[in-house]
């Protein structure tokens, strides 16, 4: 997708892209290893492109949502109505569009931003074990 769009945005001299990653990109999330790894790839891609494309006037925002009330949650057997700190998808999308020029990375949920700030300040082994217990 980025290969397809970047030449067109470059030719136009302006534009923007939002790459949807996840808060699970911020650390290897136990019990969600493959998803977490795939989202880490998206984050690395988006952040690198943000730096590469600034000189071309192209905004790149890597969006890291927390829990968002989409059909994906129901498919995982989760009931959004019973989960705390779930955001409506329209609010996440609006925030991303609003802040597209403020890249490189946006954690759309204040709750998850605070949680991951605390988690990432911990020694990595302790953070991973705390997360493993919580995610299970
Ligand atoms: N929901 C969350 O809590 C959450 C949290 C963090 C990050 N995310 C990320 O947010 C993104 C959207 O997730 P979601 O929760 O909205 O999931 P979703 O409810 O499953 O929606 C996924 C969307 O992607 C489309 N899609 C899937 N495969 C596609 C393909 N090969 N080509 C084109 N479109 C395709 C689907 O289209 P159809 O309906 O036509 O199949 C659907 O509209 C994902 O990258 C997910 O990892 C979600």
PDB file of C-alpha atoms and ligand atoms in Angstrom:
ATOM      1  CA  UNK A   1       0.000   0.000   0.000  1.00  0.00           C
ATOM      2  CA  UNK A   2       2.716   2.491   0.912  1.00  0.00           C
ATOM      3  CA  UNK A   3       4.650   1.618  -2.259  1.00  0.00           C
ATOM      4  CA  UNK A   4       1.537   2.291  -4.280  1.00  0.00           C
ATOM      5  CA  UNK A   5       0.704   5.622  -2.682  1.00  0.00           C
ATOM      6  CA  UNK A   6       4.053   7.277  -1.937  1.00  0.00           C
ATOM      7  CA  UNK A   7       4.974   8.058  -5.577  1.00  0.00           C
ATOM      8  CA  UNK A   8       1.560   9.630  -6.125  1.00  0.00           C
ATOM      9  CA  UNK A   9       1.750  11.740  -2.959  1.00  0.00           C
ATOM     10  CA  UNK A  10       5.335  12.746  -3.822  1.00  0.00           C
ATOM     11  CA  UNK A  11       4.269  13.861  -7.279  1.00  0.00           C
ATOM     12  CA  UNK A  12       1.506  15.945  -5.735  1.00  0.00           C
ATOM     13  CA  UNK A  13       3.889  17.412  -3.131  1.00  0.00           C
ATOM     14  CA  UNK A  14       1.533  16.862  -0.229  1.00  0.00           C
ATOM     15  CA  UNK A  15      -0.682  14.268   1.415  1.00  0.00           C
ATOM     16  CA  UNK A  16      -0.784  11.917   4.330  1.00  0.00           C
ATOM     17  CA  UNK A  17      -1.007   8.288   5.358  1.00  0.00           C
ATOM     18  CA  UNK A  18      -2.242   6.666   8.540  1.00  0.00           C
ATOM     19  CA  UNK A  19      -0.815   3.219   9.289  1.00  0.00           C
ATOM     20  CA  UNK A  20      -2.886   1.346  11.844  1.00  0.00           C
ATOM     21  CA  UNK A  21      -0.705  -0.435  14.347  1.00  0.00           C
ATOM     22  CA  UNK A  22      -1.725  -1.101  17.959  1.00  0.00           C
ATOM     23  CA  UNK A  23      -0.599  -0.537  21.523  1.00  0.00           C
ATOM     24  CA  UNK A  24       0.496  -4.169  21.225  1.00  0.00           C
ATOM     25  CA  UNK A  25       3.336  -2.869  19.028  1.00  0.00           C
ATOM     26  CA  UNK A  26       4.913  -1.139  22.012  1.00  0.00           C
ATOM     27  CA  UNK A  27       6.131  -4.322  23.700  1.00  0.00           C
ATOM     28  CA  UNK A  28       5.996  -8.039  22.880  1.00  0.00           C
ATOM     29  CA  UNK A  29       2.539  -8.900  24.211  1.00  0.00           C
ATOM     30  CA  UNK A  30       2.341 -12.378  25.787  1.00  0.00           C
ATOM     31  CA  UNK A  31      -0.550 -14.570  24.578  1.00  0.00           C
ATOM     32  CA  UNK A  32      -0.742 -12.356  21.521  1.00  0.00           C
ATOM     33  CA  UNK A  33       2.751 -12.931  20.177  1.00  0.00           C
ATOM     34  CA  UNK A  34       2.131 -13.115  16.421  1.00  0.00           C
ATOM     35  CA  UNK A  35      -0.318 -10.185  16.373  1.00  0.00           C
ATOM     36  CA  UNK A  36       1.985  -8.119  18.551  1.00  0.00           C
ATOM     37  CA  UNK A  37       4.927  -8.860  16.240  1.00  0.00           C
ATOM     38  CA  UNK A  38       2.921  -7.928  13.138  1.00  0.00           C
ATOM     39  CA  UNK A  39       1.915  -4.631  14.753  1.00  0.00           C
ATOM     40  CA  UNK A  40       5.549  -3.917  15.730  1.00  0.00           C
ATOM     41  CA  UNK A  41       6.404  -4.256  12.035  1.00  0.00           C
ATOM     42  CA  UNK A  42       3.718  -1.698  11.136  1.00  0.00           C
ATOM     43  CA  UNK A  43       4.997   0.691  13.784  1.00  0.00           C
ATOM     44  CA  UNK A  44       8.604   0.418  12.578  1.00  0.00           C
ATOM     45  CA  UNK A  45       7.489   0.911   8.980  1.00  0.00           C
ATOM     46  CA  UNK A  46       5.349   3.929   9.811  1.00  0.00           C
ATOM     47  CA  UNK A  47       7.933   5.617  12.002  1.00  0.00           C
ATOM     48  CA  UNK A  48      10.699   5.171   9.440  1.00  0.00           C
ATOM     49  CA  UNK A  49       8.486   6.487   6.645  1.00  0.00           C
ATOM     50  CA  UNK A  50       7.498   9.475   8.800  1.00  0.00           C
ATOM     51  CA  UNK A  51      11.153  10.536   8.922  1.00  0.00           C
ATOM     52  CA  UNK A  52      11.836   9.705   5.259  1.00  0.00           C
ATOM     53  CA  UNK A  53       8.833  11.557   3.833  1.00  0.00           C
ATOM     54  CA  UNK A  54       8.930  14.778   5.848  1.00  0.00           C
ATOM     55  CA  UNK A  55      11.071  16.465   3.202  1.00  0.00           C
ATOM     56  CA  UNK A  56       8.398  15.657   0.610  1.00  0.00           C
ATOM     57  CA  UNK A  57       5.591  17.293   2.590  1.00  0.00           C
ATOM     58  CA  UNK A  58       3.915  13.954   3.276  1.00  0.00           C
ATOM     59  CA  UNK A  59       2.518  13.247   6.736  1.00  0.00           C
ATOM     60  CA  UNK A  60       2.762   9.719   8.090  1.00  0.00           C
ATOM     61  CA  UNK A  61       0.994   8.862  11.314  1.00  0.00           C
ATOM     62  CA  UNK A  62       1.322   5.489  12.995  1.00  0.00           C
ATOM     63  CA  UNK A  63      -1.881   4.971  14.919  1.00  0.00           C
ATOM     64  CA  UNK A  64      -1.686   2.762  18.000  1.00  0.00           C
ATOM     65  CA  UNK A  65      -5.232   2.223  19.263  1.00  0.00           C
ATOM     66  CA  UNK A  66      -6.121   0.486  22.473  1.00  0.00           C
ATOM     67  CA  UNK A  67      -9.341  -1.510  22.700  1.00  0.00           C
ATOM     68  CA  UNK A  68     -11.800  -0.183  20.120  1.00  0.00           C
ATOM     69  CA  UNK A  69     -15.413  -1.232  19.734  1.00  0.00           C
ATOM     70  CA  UNK A  70     -15.308  -2.885  16.305  1.00  0.00           C
ATOM     71  CA  UNK A  71     -16.584  -6.279  15.090  1.00  0.00           C
ATOM     72  CA  UNK A  72     -13.082  -7.654  15.741  1.00  0.00           C
ATOM     73  CA  UNK A  73     -13.715  -7.601  19.503  1.00  0.00           C
ATOM     74  CA  UNK A  74     -16.868  -9.683  19.181  1.00  0.00           C
ATOM     75  CA  UNK A  75     -14.995 -12.175  16.993  1.00  0.00           C
ATOM     76  CA  UNK A  76     -12.524 -12.608  19.854  1.00  0.00           C
ATOM     77  CA  UNK A  77     -15.447 -13.393  22.151  1.00  0.00           C
ATOM     78  CA  UNK A  78     -15.202 -10.062  23.992  1.00  0.00           C
ATOM     79  CA  UNK A  79     -18.175  -7.910  24.927  1.00  0.00           C
ATOM     80  CA  UNK A  80     -17.197  -4.255  24.482  1.00  0.00           C
ATOM     81  CA  UNK A  81     -20.062  -3.146  26.719  1.00  0.00           C
ATOM     82  CA  UNK A  82     -18.453  -4.992  29.642  1.00  0.00           C
ATOM     83  CA  UNK A  83     -14.905  -3.824  28.979  1.00  0.00           C
ATOM     84  CA  UNK A  84     -13.460  -0.656  30.519  1.00  0.00           C
ATOM     85  CA  UNK A  85     -11.638   1.939  28.419  1.00  0.00           C
ATOM     86  CA  UNK A  86     -13.016   0.877  25.033  1.00  0.00           C
ATOM     87  CA  UNK A  87     -13.176   3.690  22.468  1.00  0.00           C
ATOM     88  CA  UNK A  88     -15.710   4.040  19.659  1.00  0.00           C
ATOM     89  CA  UNK A  89     -14.040   3.600  16.262  1.00  0.00           C
ATOM     90  CA  UNK A  90     -15.342   6.935  14.959  1.00  0.00           C
ATOM     91  CA  UNK A  91     -13.582   8.766  17.793  1.00  0.00           C
ATOM     92  CA  UNK A  92     -10.314   6.959  17.090  1.00  0.00           C
ATOM     93  CA  UNK A  93     -10.550   7.723  13.367  1.00  0.00           C
ATOM     94  CA  UNK A  94     -11.421  11.385  13.985  1.00  0.00           C
ATOM     95  CA  UNK A  95      -8.509  11.805  16.382  1.00  0.00           C
ATOM     96  CA  UNK A  96      -6.091  10.218  13.904  1.00  0.00           C
ATOM     97  CA  UNK A  97      -7.251  12.491  11.070  1.00  0.00           C
ATOM     98  CA  UNK A  98      -7.078  15.500  13.359  1.00  0.00           C
ATOM     99  CA  UNK A  99      -3.495  14.734  14.422  1.00  0.00           C
ATOM    100  CA  UNK A 100      -2.136  13.336  11.182  1.00  0.00           C
ATOM    101  CA  UNK A 101       0.435  16.129  10.987  1.00  0.00           C
ATOM    102  CA  UNK A 102       1.610  15.509  14.553  1.00  0.00           C
ATOM    103  CA  UNK A 103       3.292  12.168  13.910  1.00  0.00           C
ATOM    104  CA  UNK A 104       5.192  10.000  14.164  1.00  0.00           C
ATOM    105  CA  UNK A 105       3.069   7.930  16.568  1.00  0.00           C
ATOM    106  CA  UNK A 106      -0.335   8.382  18.200  1.00  0.00           C
ATOM    107  CA  UNK A 107      -1.668   6.268  21.052  1.00  0.00           C
ATOM    108  CA  UNK A 108      -5.313   7.205  20.745  1.00  0.00           C
ATOM    109  CA  UNK A 109      -6.451   6.208  24.219  1.00  0.00           C
ATOM    110  CA  UNK A 110      -5.423   8.245  27.241  1.00  0.00           C
ATOM    111  CA  UNK A 111      -5.869   5.190  29.461  1.00  0.00           C
ATOM    112  CA  UNK A 112      -3.576   3.011  27.337  1.00  0.00           C
ATOM    113  CA  UNK A 113      -1.064   5.862  26.964  1.00  0.00           C
ATOM    114  CA  UNK A 114      -0.740   6.102  30.759  1.00  0.00           C
ATOM    115  CA  UNK A 115      -0.668   2.315  31.180  1.00  0.00           C
ATOM    116  CA  UNK A 116       2.089   1.834  28.603  1.00  0.00           C
ATOM    117  CA  UNK A 117       4.085   4.775  29.988  1.00  0.00           C
ATOM    118  CA  UNK A 118       4.171   2.948  33.318  1.00  0.00           C
ATOM    119  CA  UNK A 119       4.829  -0.446  31.738  1.00  0.00           C
ATOM    120  CA  UNK A 120       7.663   0.747  29.507  1.00  0.00           C
ATOM    121  CA  UNK A 121       9.349   2.466  32.447  1.00  0.00           C
ATOM    122  CA  UNK A 122       9.638  -0.915  34.220  1.00  0.00           C
ATOM    123  CA  UNK A 123      12.542  -3.344  33.726  1.00  0.00           C
ATOM    124  CA  UNK A 124      11.611  -5.283  30.584  1.00  0.00           C
ATOM    125  CA  UNK A 125      11.421  -8.705  32.278  1.00  0.00           C
ATOM    126  CA  UNK A 126       9.086  -7.394  34.976  1.00  0.00           C
ATOM    127  CA  UNK A 127       6.930  -5.603  32.415  1.00  0.00           C
ATOM    128  CA  UNK A 128       6.587  -8.758  30.310  1.00  0.00           C
ATOM    129  CA  UNK A 129       5.685 -10.925  33.307  1.00  0.00           C
ATOM    130  CA  UNK A 130       3.145  -8.384  34.589  1.00  0.00           C
ATOM    131  CA  UNK A 131       1.579  -8.221  31.147  1.00  0.00           C
ATOM    132  CA  UNK A 132       1.546 -12.020  30.815  1.00  0.00           C
ATOM    133  CA  UNK A 133      -0.378 -12.365  34.069  1.00  0.00           C
ATOM    134  CA  UNK A 134      -2.793  -9.609  33.083  1.00  0.00           C
ATOM    135  CA  UNK A 135      -3.414 -10.776  29.508  1.00  0.00           C
ATOM    136  CA  UNK A 136      -4.041 -14.361  30.534  1.00  0.00           C
TER     137      UNK A 136
HETATM  138  N1  LIG B   1     -10.442  -3.210  17.504  1.00  0.00           N
HETATM  139  C1  LIG B   1      -9.412  -3.022  18.312  1.00  0.00           C
HETATM  140  O1  LIG B   1      -9.536  -3.085  19.577  1.00  0.00           O
HETATM  141  C2  LIG B   1      -8.059  -2.686  17.726  1.00  0.00           C
HETATM  142  C3  LIG B   1      -7.032  -2.292  18.621  1.00  0.00           C
HETATM  143  C4  LIG B   1      -5.804  -1.964  18.098  1.00  0.00           C
HETATM  144  C5  LIG B   1      -5.582  -2.029  16.753  1.00  0.00           C
HETATM  145  N2  LIG B   1      -6.564  -2.433  15.902  1.00  0.00           N
HETATM  146  C6  LIG B   1      -6.261  -2.481  14.465  1.00  0.00           C
HETATM  147  O2  LIG B   1      -7.206  -1.696  13.753  1.00  0.00           O
HETATM  148  C7  LIG B   1      -7.335  -2.212  12.424  1.00  0.00           C
HETATM  149  C8  LIG B   1      -8.804  -2.395  12.127  1.00  0.00           C
HETATM  150  O3  LIG B   1      -9.279  -3.367  13.044  1.00  0.00           O
HETATM  151  P1  LIG B   1     -10.815  -3.538  13.392  1.00  0.00           P
HETATM  152  O4  LIG B   1     -10.894  -3.737  14.851  1.00  0.00           O
HETATM  153  O5  LIG B   1     -11.591  -2.448  12.742  1.00  0.00           O
HETATM  154  O6  LIG B   1     -11.046  -4.924  12.698  1.00  0.00           O
HETATM  155  P2  LIG B   1     -12.332  -5.477  11.947  1.00  0.00           P
HETATM  156  O7  LIG B   1     -13.544  -5.039  12.665  1.00  0.00           O
HETATM  157  O8  LIG B   1     -12.038  -6.923  11.777  1.00  0.00           O
HETATM  158  O9  LIG B   1     -12.277  -4.752  10.548  1.00  0.00           O
HETATM  159  C9  LIG B   1     -11.252  -5.054   9.671  1.00  0.00           C
HETATM  160  C10 LIG B   1     -11.526  -4.347   8.359  1.00  0.00           C
HETATM  161  O10 LIG B   1     -10.466  -4.649   7.447  1.00  0.00           O
HETATM  162  C11 LIG B   1     -11.035  -5.091   6.248  1.00  0.00           C
HETATM  163  N3  LIG B   1     -10.127  -6.053   5.624  1.00  0.00           N
HETATM  164  C12 LIG B   1      -9.682  -7.222   6.144  1.00  0.00           C
HETATM  165  N4  LIG B   1      -8.881  -7.844   5.293  1.00  0.00           N
HETATM  166  C13 LIG B   1      -8.785  -7.036   4.208  1.00  0.00           C
HETATM  167  C14 LIG B   1      -8.089  -7.131   2.988  1.00  0.00           C
HETATM  168  N5  LIG B   1      -7.304  -8.174   2.725  1.00  0.00           N
HETATM  169  N6  LIG B   1      -8.198  -6.111   2.113  1.00  0.00           N
HETATM  170  C15 LIG B   1      -8.985  -5.031   2.387  1.00  0.00           C
HETATM  171  N7  LIG B   1      -9.665  -4.900   3.538  1.00  0.00           N
HETATM  172  C16 LIG B   1      -9.575  -5.890   4.440  1.00  0.00           C
HETATM  173  C17 LIG B   1     -12.360  -5.704   6.599  1.00  0.00           C
HETATM  174  O11 LIG B   1     -13.205  -5.648   5.490  1.00  0.00           O
HETATM  175  P3  LIG B   1     -14.494  -6.640   5.384  1.00  0.00           P
HETATM  176  O12 LIG B   1     -15.458  -6.211   6.417  1.00  0.00           O
HETATM  177  O13 LIG B   1     -14.945  -6.389   3.987  1.00  0.00           O
HETATM  178  O14 LIG B   1     -13.947  -8.013   5.607  1.00  0.00           O
HETATM  179  C18 LIG B   1     -12.831  -4.787   7.732  1.00  0.00           C
HETATM  180  O15 LIG B   1     -13.488  -3.650   7.215  1.00  0.00           O
HETATM  181  C19 LIG B   1      -6.531  -3.517  12.376  1.00  0.00           C
HETATM  182  O16 LIG B   1      -5.291  -3.244  11.804  1.00  0.00           O
HETATM  183  C20 LIG B   1      -6.375  -3.881  13.858  1.00  0.00           C
HETATM  184  O17 LIG B   1      -5.224  -4.648  14.077  1.00  0.00           O
HETATM  185  C21 LIG B   1      -7.811  -2.738  16.360  1.00  0.00           C
END
